[in-house]
Amino acid sequence: MLTIDNLHARVEGKDILKGLSLSVAAGEVHAIMGPNGSGKSTLGHILAGRPGYEVTAGSVTFAGEDLLAMDTEERARAGVFLAFQYPVEIPGVSNMEFLKASVDAVREHRGEEPLDAVTFMKKAREACKVASLDQAFLKRGVNEGFSGGEKKRNELLQMLLLEPRLGILDETDSGLDIDALQVVAEGVNSLRGADRSFILVTHYQRLLNYIQPDKVHVLAGGRIVRSGDASLALHLEDKGYAWLEDEVA
Amino acid sequence: MGSSMHDTLAAAAAAAPGWLAPARDAARQAWAETPLPTRKTEQWKYTSIAPLEQDFGPGRPVELDAATVDALLPDIGALRLVFVNGHFAPALSSGELPEGLELVRFAEADDSQAARIREHLGSALPEAGHPFATLNGAALGDGLFLAIAPGASIREPLQLAWLTAGDGQAFTVTPRLLLLAGENSCLSVVEHFADAGGSAPSFSNAVTELLLAPGATVNHYRLNLEQGRALHIGGVHARLERDATLNGFCLGLGADLKRLDLVVTLAGPGAHAELDGIYLPRGDEHVDYHTCLEHAVPHCTSMETFRGVIGDRARAVFNGRIHIHPQAQKTRAELSNKNLLTSADAEVNSKPELEIYADDVQCAHGATVAQLDALSLHYLRSRGVSREEAQVMLSFGFVNEVLESARLEPLRDALRPLLARRFARDPSLMRHLA
């Protein structure tokens, strides 16, 4: 599904990723953990094509295509979804208008007809239930005045409607109370399937109590320094990241 | 302005009722002594009146069919009065006058109405005069008098449409509205200026006076949708007595020349004014909003929010003056002006202008000029939305926030697609909006 090979990336003149390699097969859930400043969020931004994040070497192949050659919207239409750590507020555009535009764009790319308003509304309401968001949020401005937890659940709502092939959750668990964390985890679990992969970027092991990862990687100094199964996350929770520092050098 | 302006003034006089003559003669005298503003006149620094330098004859009646008018005017379920080139068009007007609302053309006013018009006409205008309000007075032939009975709460909005339609020769029209809102009365009125097209330039010189008695509430909407050679210089002058409330909303598309002066005098304690506006010039258009809040007495509040999206090579001017008189203690005044430039050649001149002579006041103001937010654009694109559609959505959202504050829901619904169309060169780009 996704192959990252020797990825180097720079932000504002500073090298952040320094030779990151990672392979995620279809249906797998990978967790990427690491201390602050290790490049975790940068990886998500690079995959989503955020302006200002410059790839200086390496390659990213998604479903056989060169991901880095694609525009941001092309990546989204091909099935890459990044749940933002800090979702953006867009006052004056309703969540509903935004969601319909997104779903139509992705469907059009797949050669499908746009959903009629009634069918879309029905799907949106169902997704609201899963994301535990009141339907009133559909009429409000995109993320406008939403609490931190509501924003994260709105990201989940989008992911549920867009049904991506690769979902990247950038510290979606940060700032979430336990109830909201469970909602997000259940939403992700409901989407898990043989054709869909996830990358969970997180600082804490907590999220992994609810979403069982197939693999856990530790990112430090811009590279993956350790990979293992779910037990690696427990070990990190127990020991912290300090014991890995030798590996960074 | 060509020599035929004199003929035009003469033609207006011929049509006017005799009792208007003294007011008109006084205005004509003042007009003769008024120097025309130039770019050296501070209030006109960024707006040139050069497009007025041509011969404008009087506006002649032109027949418009209902379909043309319906395309220009959204159906907001209102009592509707339509004027075409300054001439009342009964066939295009509809609805019944609700109880408590008095509505008459100056030309048809009875003695009591004429007396009230004479008493109040011009009373909301600035003492120092405004050149184009003076010109309006000098050309005054007819006008509309609107009085709301004390205590009357009129549920149905009133839509006044001032349309222009070219018929071969450049012409000018001088709409005039005098509204007296009685004590504790309430009314929503939509003034809708639009151009049906045609072969000749037009110049609308419109003046509206709103006089709000104690406790009155008026929701006043002024839509200036003329474009191109349909020039407009207009003013809204409001005077609010004790505890009166004015909720004003403006929408201005750009034209070769468009200038609006909105002057609100808070003349009684407890008066409250809200002034919201949107301007959207594009192409080579120009639009200029000059607003002024005169806080003349204590304990009044004003909140003003204007936003503009300026595209292509268009130019916008926003000048927001807040004048707090020495005795106007405990004033609260807020002013916000935000501008979005969607092209490297677009221009805006934004100037908040605060004159505060009282010491116990709260006054906040801010003006910004920005481009589309790169992160917001990225966020929309990261969900599959094309760059072009994302740009339309962001521009739309920027001004739709202001539109959402308009109280009249049918009007909001009617204006949303109009805003979206303004940004979407290809209709498919607005299919998810409005």
XYZ file of C-alpha atoms in Angstrom:
683
model
C 0.000 0.000 0.000
C 2.627 2.513 1.122
C 6.379 2.360 0.761
C 8.591 5.127 2.094
C 12.212 4.801 1.132
C 15.071 6.802 2.613
C 12.929 9.945 2.995
C 14.708 13.193 3.784
C 12.683 16.326 4.419
C 13.280 19.873 5.461
C 11.075 22.505 7.052
C 12.062 26.155 7.121
C 15.626 25.275 6.229
C 15.939 22.659 8.958
C 16.420 18.971 8.198
C 13.763 17.007 10.057
C 13.506 13.626 8.354
C 16.871 12.010 7.728
C 16.438 8.752 5.935
C 13.068 7.421 7.021
C 11.994 4.103 5.530
C 8.692 2.386 6.188
C 6.492 -0.125 4.466
C 2.795 -0.499 5.275
C 0.920 -3.381 3.687
C -2.794 -3.290 2.878
C -4.946 -3.901 5.929
C -2.186 -3.143 8.424
C -2.191 -0.665 11.274
C 1.172 0.867 12.101
C 1.881 3.052 15.089
C 4.664 5.601 14.935
C 5.841 6.789 18.292
C 8.643 8.998 19.352
C 9.718 11.890 21.490
C 8.746 15.485 20.728
C 10.664 16.929 17.819
C 11.493 13.539 16.323
C 9.658 14.308 13.070
C 6.393 12.437 13.684
C 4.095 15.231 12.553
C 6.411 16.146 9.698
C 5.896 12.707 8.255
C 2.113 13.223 8.218
C 2.451 16.639 6.604
C 4.817 15.339 3.947
C 2.404 12.543 3.071
C -0.472 15.055 2.787
C 1.609 17.499 0.709
C 1.580 20.455 3.034
C 3.188 23.593 1.594
C 6.511 24.501 3.171
C 7.533 20.889 3.739
C 10.262 20.080 1.292
C 11.387 16.598 0.366
C 15.133 16.647 -0.309
C 15.706 12.942 -0.990
C 13.952 9.605 -1.028
C 10.658 8.384 -2.384
C 7.106 7.595 -1.331
C 5.073 5.102 -3.323
C 1.345 4.783 -2.664
C -0.592 2.000 -4.386
C 2.103 1.836 -7.034
C 2.106 5.587 -7.721
C 4.679 8.230 -6.930
C 2.868 10.041 -4.124
C 5.281 12.962 -4.014
C 4.514 13.832 -7.640
C 0.818 14.292 -6.841
C -0.912 17.491 -5.755
C -2.513 17.539 -2.329
C -6.017 17.062 -3.682
C -4.895 14.231 -5.962
C -3.471 12.398 -2.975
C -6.752 12.806 -1.116
C -8.720 11.548 -4.107
C -6.374 8.576 -4.453
C -7.249 7.681 -0.871
C -4.751 9.346 1.464
C -6.381 10.985 4.467
C -4.544 12.894 7.165
C -6.462 13.577 10.358
C -4.899 16.871 11.409
C -3.467 17.394 14.839
C -4.792 20.943 14.661
C -7.823 20.976 12.359
C -8.340 24.320 10.641
C -11.344 26.559 11.310
C -13.105 27.851 8.214
C -15.881 30.219 9.312
C -18.573 31.026 6.799
C -18.397 27.630 5.083
C -20.671 25.071 6.669
C -19.362 21.670 7.627
C -22.035 20.197 5.380
C -20.912 22.162 2.321
C -17.320 21.197 3.012
C -18.122 17.508 3.474
C -20.251 17.343 0.334
C -17.527 19.036 -1.722
C -14.958 16.555 -0.397
C -17.076 13.455 -0.934
C -18.112 14.574 -4.430
C -14.479 15.232 -5.382
C -13.376 11.801 -4.231
C -16.356 10.064 -5.851
C -15.814 11.881 -9.112
C -12.198 10.705 -9.116
C -13.420 7.138 -8.676
C -15.808 7.580 -11.602
C -18.879 7.582 -9.356
C -21.894 9.878 -9.579
C -22.172 12.628 -6.968
C -24.533 11.661 -4.173
C -27.907 13.350 -4.219
C -28.596 15.652 -1.302
C -30.928 13.230 0.500
C -28.565 10.260 0.303
C -25.633 12.395 1.369
C -27.557 13.802 4.310
C -28.425 10.293 5.415
C -24.794 9.182 5.261
C -23.650 12.302 7.059
C -26.142 11.735 9.860
C -25.009 8.127 10.259
C -21.379 9.234 10.384
C -22.299 11.827 13.013
C -23.649 9.040 15.175
C -20.440 7.030 14.897
C -18.342 10.129 15.596
C -20.648 11.022 18.487
C -21.177 14.508 17.088
C -24.558 16.190 17.250
C -26.052 16.785 13.810
C -26.074 20.486 14.602
C -22.347 20.415 13.838
C -23.158 19.836 10.177
C -24.674 23.287 9.909
C -21.933 25.108 11.736
C -18.870 26.617 10.106
C -16.067 24.102 9.537
C -14.516 23.519 12.975
C -15.662 27.007 13.947
C -15.719 27.320 17.707
C -15.453 23.543 18.102
C -13.706 22.306 21.243
C -10.475 20.337 20.811
C -12.347 17.056 21.149
C -15.073 18.140 18.737
C -12.468 19.025 16.141
C -10.900 15.578 16.431
C -14.301 13.951 16.118
C -14.978 16.109 13.086
C -11.792 14.714 11.542
C -13.159 11.230 12.229
C -16.462 12.259 10.635
C -14.632 13.263 7.468
C -12.664 10.049 7.429
C -15.828 7.981 7.827
C -17.409 9.733 4.838
C -14.336 9.721 2.608
C -13.430 6.061 3.317
C -9.721 6.488 2.528
C -7.344 3.632 1.689
C -4.724 5.064 3.996
C -5.698 6.937 7.139
C -2.964 8.851 8.946
C -3.897 10.053 12.413
C -1.564 12.803 13.547
C -1.642 12.817 17.343
C -5.401 12.526 17.185
C -5.295 11.306 20.785
C -3.592 14.387 22.180
C -5.924 16.502 24.259
C -8.733 13.948 24.108
C -10.555 12.753 27.183
C -11.047 9.030 27.556
C -14.591 9.038 26.145
C -13.587 10.918 23.020
C -10.548 8.688 22.647
C -12.803 5.647 22.649
C -15.101 7.221 20.071
C -12.187 7.883 17.742
C -10.751 4.408 18.315
C -14.083 2.735 17.626
C -14.464 4.803 14.489
C -11.052 3.705 13.245
C -11.729 0.103 14.169
C -15.020 0.213 12.259
C -13.098 1.264 9.163
C -10.401 -1.407 9.468
C -10.425 -3.877 6.632
C -8.251 -5.840 4.248
C -7.962 -2.920 1.800
C -7.416 -0.125 4.259
C -4.307 0.767 6.219
C -3.643 3.169 9.050
C -0.686 5.034 10.425
C -1.218 6.212 13.981
C 1.206 8.939 14.934
C 1.197 9.269 18.691
C 3.276 10.281 21.623
C 1.522 7.986 24.060
C 0.701 4.330 24.203
C -2.808 5.089 25.462
C -4.496 5.095 22.012
C -3.043 1.665 21.315
C -5.082 0.207 24.156
C -8.073 0.754 21.910
C -6.604 0.272 18.451
C -4.447 -2.806 18.263
C -1.486 -2.050 15.953
C 0.176 -4.654 13.760
C 3.506 -2.907 14.046
C 5.018 -0.221 16.221
C 7.910 1.988 15.124
C 9.976 4.403 17.094
C 10.949 7.585 15.292
C 13.892 9.500 16.681
C 16.179 12.020 15.075
C 14.290 11.791 11.802
C 14.704 8.030 11.320
C 12.989 4.893 12.457
C 15.295 3.492 15.103
C 13.299 0.536 16.320
C 10.371 -1.532 15.031
C 8.435 -4.237 16.744
C 4.989 -5.509 17.588
C 2.469 -4.006 20.013
C 4.640 -4.959 22.966
C 7.193 -2.317 21.920
C 4.664 0.363 22.739
C 4.160 -1.048 26.213
C 7.889 -1.116 26.706
C 8.114 2.568 25.694
C 5.319 3.443 28.070
C 7.271 1.776 30.804
C 10.779 3.026 30.031
C 10.223 6.271 28.135
C 12.303 7.217 25.108
C 15.610 7.920 26.854
C 16.969 4.392 26.475
C 16.785 4.846 22.707
C 18.996 7.866 22.619
C 22.073 5.837 21.798
C 20.370 4.595 18.673
C 19.796 8.132 17.424
C 23.448 9.048 17.211
C -20.523 66.750 -15.259
C -21.815 68.251 -18.460
C -23.912 71.311 -19.067
C -27.057 69.244 -19.502
C -27.148 68.780 -15.719
C -28.939 72.124 -15.661
C -31.577 70.860 -18.067
C -31.903 67.775 -15.938
C -32.460 69.859 -12.834
C -35.033 71.912 -14.701
C -36.857 68.793 -15.848
C -36.972 67.507 -12.275
C -38.428 70.757 -11.057
C -41.191 70.616 -13.641
C -42.376 67.277 -12.282
C -42.197 68.241 -8.618
C -45.014 69.400 -6.380
C -44.939 73.139 -5.686
C -44.407 72.817 -1.926
C -41.011 71.174 -2.563
C -39.779 74.282 -4.343
C -38.296 76.118 -1.322
C -36.221 73.109 -0.238
C -35.114 72.466 -3.778
C -34.233 76.089 -4.434
C -32.141 76.188 -1.264
C -30.313 73.042 -2.330
C -29.818 74.459 -5.788
C -28.319 77.589 -4.303
C -25.997 75.494 -2.150
C -25.082 73.298 -5.110
C -24.049 76.338 -7.114
C -21.636 77.252 -4.320
C -20.354 73.714 -3.701
C -16.995 72.919 -5.200
C -16.879 69.464 -6.724
C -14.551 67.162 -4.854
C -11.215 66.372 -6.430
C -8.559 63.839 -5.508
C -7.117 66.525 -3.261
C -10.300 66.541 -1.176
C -9.463 64.277 1.775
C -12.808 62.458 1.700
C -12.362 61.745 -2.005
C -8.675 60.979 -2.077
C -9.042 57.481 -3.494
C -12.188 57.962 -5.544
C -12.236 59.904 -8.763
C -15.513 61.316 -10.027
C -14.104 61.551 -13.554
C -16.706 59.031 -14.856
C -19.301 61.758 -14.173
C -17.748 63.968 -16.809
C -20.332 63.361 -19.487
C -23.799 64.662 -20.267
C -26.494 62.994 -18.228
C -30.060 63.700 -19.255
C -33.128 62.986 -17.158
C -34.117 59.367 -16.556
C -37.004 58.393 -18.785
C -39.569 55.745 -18.050
C -38.617 52.411 -19.607
C -40.886 49.396 -19.672
C -39.306 46.363 -18.096
C -40.984 42.978 -18.257
C -41.663 41.050 -15.095
C -39.138 38.334 -15.935
C -36.315 40.881 -16.187
C -37.277 42.371 -12.866
C -37.629 38.965 -11.193
C -34.123 38.091 -12.347
C -32.806 41.275 -10.738
C -34.786 41.112 -7.525
C -34.835 38.106 -5.274
C -38.244 37.090 -4.014
C -38.053 37.738 -0.304
C -41.790 37.609 0.270
C -41.932 41.321 0.712
C -44.208 44.159 -0.111
C -42.448 45.439 -3.224
C -42.257 48.857 -4.845
C -40.358 49.182 -8.078
C -39.027 52.348 -9.623
C -37.452 52.311 -13.074
C -35.216 55.244 -13.923
C -36.830 57.124 -11.072
C -40.375 56.516 -12.275
C -42.762 54.453 -10.196
C -43.705 51.215 -11.977
C -47.027 50.068 -10.495
C -47.234 47.042 -12.781
C -44.002 45.681 -11.317
C -44.945 46.452 -7.740
C -46.945 44.145 -5.531
C -48.291 43.518 -2.092
C -50.644 45.342 0.206
C -49.733 48.056 2.603
C -49.894 46.637 6.110
C -51.652 48.498 8.891
C -49.420 51.037 10.576
C -47.378 51.791 7.485
C -47.881 54.977 5.555
C -46.267 55.159 2.163
C -46.635 57.905 -0.390
C -44.717 59.532 -3.203
C -43.887 63.160 -2.584
C -45.862 64.048 -5.699
C -48.988 62.484 -4.244
C -48.642 63.555 -0.630
C -51.675 65.104 1.037
C -51.397 68.275 3.127
C -50.557 66.460 6.363
C -47.941 64.329 4.652
C -46.482 67.280 2.793
C -46.177 69.126 6.090
C -44.271 66.256 7.682
C -42.026 65.859 4.646
C -41.227 69.570 4.705
C -40.511 69.395 8.410
C -38.140 66.435 8.274
C -36.603 66.349 4.806
C -32.913 67.050 5.074
C -32.894 66.993 8.865
C -30.635 63.940 9.016
C -28.122 65.402 6.592
C -24.868 66.808 7.933
C -24.937 70.519 8.631
C -21.727 71.012 6.747
C -23.381 69.470 3.731
C -22.358 66.690 1.438
C -21.881 67.683 -2.180
C -23.893 64.846 -3.630
C -26.646 64.993 -1.023
C -26.919 68.639 -2.013
C -27.115 67.665 -5.662
C -29.845 65.178 -4.819
C -31.775 67.957 -3.134
C -31.244 70.281 -6.069
C -32.621 67.707 -8.491
C -35.462 66.677 -6.224
C -38.571 66.014 -8.267
C -40.155 63.157 -6.458
C -39.314 60.974 -3.506
C -40.778 58.392 -1.257
C -42.165 59.137 2.168
C -42.504 56.256 4.575
C -43.905 56.586 8.074
C -44.366 53.844 10.622
C -47.043 54.546 13.196
C -45.909 54.622 16.821
C -45.990 51.139 18.319
C -46.511 49.446 14.965
C -44.455 46.351 14.464
C -44.513 45.554 10.762
C -43.700 41.906 10.235
C -43.526 41.877 6.470
C -40.371 43.431 5.039
C -40.644 46.255 2.540
C -38.604 46.003 -0.626
C -37.865 49.192 -2.514
C -36.266 48.574 -5.860
C -34.558 51.425 -7.630
C -33.761 50.071 -11.053
C -32.030 51.658 -13.977
C -32.399 50.595 -17.589
C -30.512 52.357 -20.375
C -32.407 53.675 -23.366
C -29.730 55.137 -25.576
C -28.739 58.319 -23.805
C -26.762 58.775 -20.589
C -29.146 59.691 -17.796
C -29.282 60.439 -14.116
C -31.788 59.514 -11.437
C -32.095 60.917 -7.930
C -33.925 58.494 -5.659
C -34.870 59.963 -2.296
C -36.338 58.154 0.672
C -37.516 59.738 3.875
C -38.432 57.282 6.594
C -39.985 58.282 9.892
C -40.095 55.428 12.385
C -42.531 56.295 15.166
C -41.887 55.576 18.827
C -41.382 51.875 19.531
C -42.180 50.936 15.960
C -40.356 48.252 14.016
C -39.752 47.672 10.308
C -37.377 45.912 7.920
C -36.744 47.734 4.680
C -34.617 46.532 1.790
C -33.386 49.126 -0.665
C -32.306 47.353 -3.756
C -30.363 49.162 -6.466
C -29.769 47.256 -9.660
C -29.224 47.845 -13.334
C -31.138 46.035 -16.038
C -28.458 46.838 -18.587
C -28.888 48.815 -21.741
C -26.877 50.884 -24.088
C -26.203 53.991 -22.007
C -24.448 54.906 -18.797
C -26.509 55.966 -15.819
C -25.776 57.882 -12.672
C -27.842 57.239 -9.552
C -27.521 59.876 -6.890
C -29.573 58.392 -4.078
C -30.199 59.756 -0.614
C -31.981 57.966 2.179
C -32.873 59.563 5.485
C -33.875 57.398 8.408
C -35.324 59.146 11.445
C -35.874 56.822 14.363
C -38.055 58.047 17.218
C -37.375 56.771 20.753
C -37.500 52.991 21.002
C -37.880 52.421 17.252
C -36.082 49.566 15.519
C -35.277 49.697 11.833
C -33.493 46.950 9.955
C -32.184 48.661 6.861
C -30.633 46.776 3.985
C -28.986 48.590 1.155
C -27.957 46.485 -1.777
C -25.953 48.254 -4.453
C -25.762 45.696 -7.191
C -25.154 48.007 -10.121
C -22.063 47.303 -12.173
C -20.100 48.700 -15.058
C -21.409 52.004 -16.349
C -24.273 52.126 -13.869
C -22.621 54.682 -11.592
C -23.807 55.319 -8.069
C -23.068 57.931 -5.480
C -25.378 57.582 -2.542
C -25.850 58.278 1.090
C -27.760 56.876 4.031
C -28.182 59.364 6.845
C -29.746 58.094 10.040
C -30.636 59.798 13.271
C -31.451 57.692 16.319
C -33.296 59.044 19.330
C -33.321 57.482 22.800
C -33.178 53.657 22.848
C -33.655 53.400 19.097
C -31.883 50.629 17.208
C -30.645 50.630 13.645
C -29.429 47.382 12.148
C -27.837 48.295 8.852
C -26.568 45.898 6.236
C -24.857 46.884 2.971
C -23.768 44.884 -0.004
C -21.871 46.581 -2.787
C -20.668 45.164 -6.046
C -18.219 47.401 -7.828
C -18.862 49.651 -10.815
C -16.939 52.254 -12.803
C -17.784 54.540 -9.900
C -19.532 53.636 -6.691
C -19.424 55.641 -3.528
C -21.613 55.219 -0.475
C -21.680 57.432 2.595
C -23.329 55.984 5.672
C -23.728 58.434 8.492
C -25.423 57.443 11.716
C -26.011 59.957 14.460
C -26.694 58.491 17.874
C -28.707 61.376 19.249
C -30.468 59.852 22.257
C -29.023 57.873 25.177
C -29.351 54.114 24.826
C -29.384 54.234 21.029
C -27.662 51.336 19.309
C -26.384 51.007 15.766
C -25.089 47.944 14.035
C -23.600 48.410 10.626
C -22.451 45.442 8.590
C -21.256 45.481 5.044
C -19.721 43.492 2.242
C -18.053 44.837 -0.877
C -16.924 42.739 -3.778
C -15.331 44.680 -6.632
C -13.586 42.769 -9.400
C -12.377 43.419 -12.932
C -11.609 47.149 -13.128
C -14.367 48.097 -10.709
C -14.285 50.585 -7.906
C -16.230 50.760 -4.666
C -15.899 53.218 -1.804
C -17.659 53.014 1.556
C -17.338 55.967 3.876
C -19.036 55.344 7.191
C -19.381 57.687 10.118
C -20.808 57.061 13.545
C -21.561 60.235 15.412
C -21.770 59.446 19.103
C -23.390 62.682 20.222
C -24.753 61.645 23.628
C -23.787 59.264 26.468
C -24.633 55.571 26.796
C -24.836 54.634 23.132
C -23.303 51.650 21.418
C -22.211 50.969 17.881
C -20.805 47.861 16.250
C -19.530 47.922 12.731
C -18.209 45.069 10.610
C -17.241 45.520 6.987
C -15.481 42.967 4.850
C -14.372 43.069 1.269
C -12.964 40.694 -1.283
C -11.143 42.561 -4.009
C -10.170 40.728 -7.171
C -8.407 41.345 -10.468
C -7.451 45.020 -10.821
C -10.310 46.312 -8.705
C -10.000 48.972 -6.030
C -11.882 49.357 -2.778
C -11.948 52.127 -0.238
C -13.181 51.781 3.303
C -13.097 54.744 5.609
C -14.677 54.125 8.999
C -15.018 57.181 11.171
C -16.104 57.075 14.775
C -16.652 60.484 16.301
C -17.252 60.495 20.041
C -18.392 63.933 21.160
C -17.139 65.377 24.483
C -20.401 64.696 26.319
C -20.764 61.130 24.978
C -19.446 59.329 28.055
C -19.983 55.574 28.495
C -19.913 55.066 24.752
C -19.063 51.644 23.425
C -17.957 51.550 19.815
C -16.393 48.750 17.812
C -15.207 48.778 14.253
C -13.730 45.941 12.247
C -12.694 46.040 8.610
C -11.123 42.993 7.002
C -10.069 42.740 3.404
C -9.080 39.867 1.224
C -7.072 40.566 -1.901
C -7.384 37.722 -4.375
C -5.083 39.192 -6.995
C -1.688 40.847 -6.962
C -3.156 43.870 -8.769
C -6.107 44.377 -6.431
C -6.015 47.359 -4.101
C -7.731 48.464 -0.936
C -7.396 51.650 1.057
C -8.687 50.952 4.539
C -8.723 53.661 7.146
C -10.310 53.580 10.567
C -10.636 57.147 11.765
C -11.255 57.671 15.451
C -11.974 61.029 16.983
C -12.599 60.648 20.679
C -13.300 63.658 22.861
C -14.788 61.848 25.884
C -12.604 60.008 28.385
C -14.880 57.281 29.737
C -15.468 55.235 26.606
C -14.682 51.804 25.213
C -13.585 51.939 21.652
C -12.023 49.145 19.637
C -11.061 49.083 16.019
C -9.089 46.929 13.643
C -8.349 46.747 9.960
C -6.616 43.946 8.117
C -5.609 43.231 4.559
C -4.684 39.674 3.693
C -4.605 37.039 1.035
C -6.286 33.644 1.166
C -4.949 31.670 4.098
C -2.508 29.037 2.837
C -3.267 26.574 5.628
C -7.035 26.791 5.102
C -6.491 26.221 1.405
C -4.336 23.189 2.170
C -6.911 21.806 4.581
C -9.666 21.894 1.962
C -7.399 20.411 -0.697
C -6.307 17.655 1.679
C -9.921 16.495 1.506
C -9.911 16.260 -2.263
C -11.355 19.692 -3.059
C -9.625 21.290 -6.046
C -7.536 24.385 -5.528
C -9.982 26.475 -7.570
C -13.029 25.299 -5.655
C -11.198 25.740 -2.340
C -10.400 29.347 -3.287
C -14.057 29.996 -4.067
C -15.135 28.418 -0.778
C -12.685 30.493 1.258
C -13.591 33.784 -0.421
C -17.253 32.987 0.002
C -16.832 31.993 3.644
C -14.975 35.199 4.384
C -17.954 37.370 3.484
C -20.677 34.855 4.250
C -19.738 35.268 7.900
C -20.968 38.841 7.628
C -24.041 37.882 5.606
C -25.019 35.466 8.365
C -25.515 38.443 10.642
C -28.278 39.780 8.385
C -31.542 39.205 10.181
C -33.806 38.643 7.208
C -33.520 34.952 6.382
C -35.116 35.016 2.902
C -32.689 37.770 1.968
C -29.708 35.781 3.266
C -30.857 32.794 1.227
C -31.249 34.966 -1.866
C -27.854 36.627 -1.494
C -25.776 33.523 -0.817
C -25.744 32.357 -4.461
C -25.076 35.908 -5.564
C -21.966 36.009 -3.379
C -20.817 32.578 -4.521
C -21.277 33.547 -8.177
C -19.044 36.518 -7.596
C -16.072 34.234 -6.952
C -16.833 31.292 -9.209
C -15.958 31.972 -12.806
C -17.102 28.458 -13.603
C -20.523 27.616 -12.106
C -19.322 24.136 -11.112
C -17.024 25.796 -8.584
C -19.990 27.056 -6.573
C -22.103 23.933 -6.721
C -21.468 23.095 -3.088
C -22.313 26.571 -1.856
C -25.656 28.278 -1.593
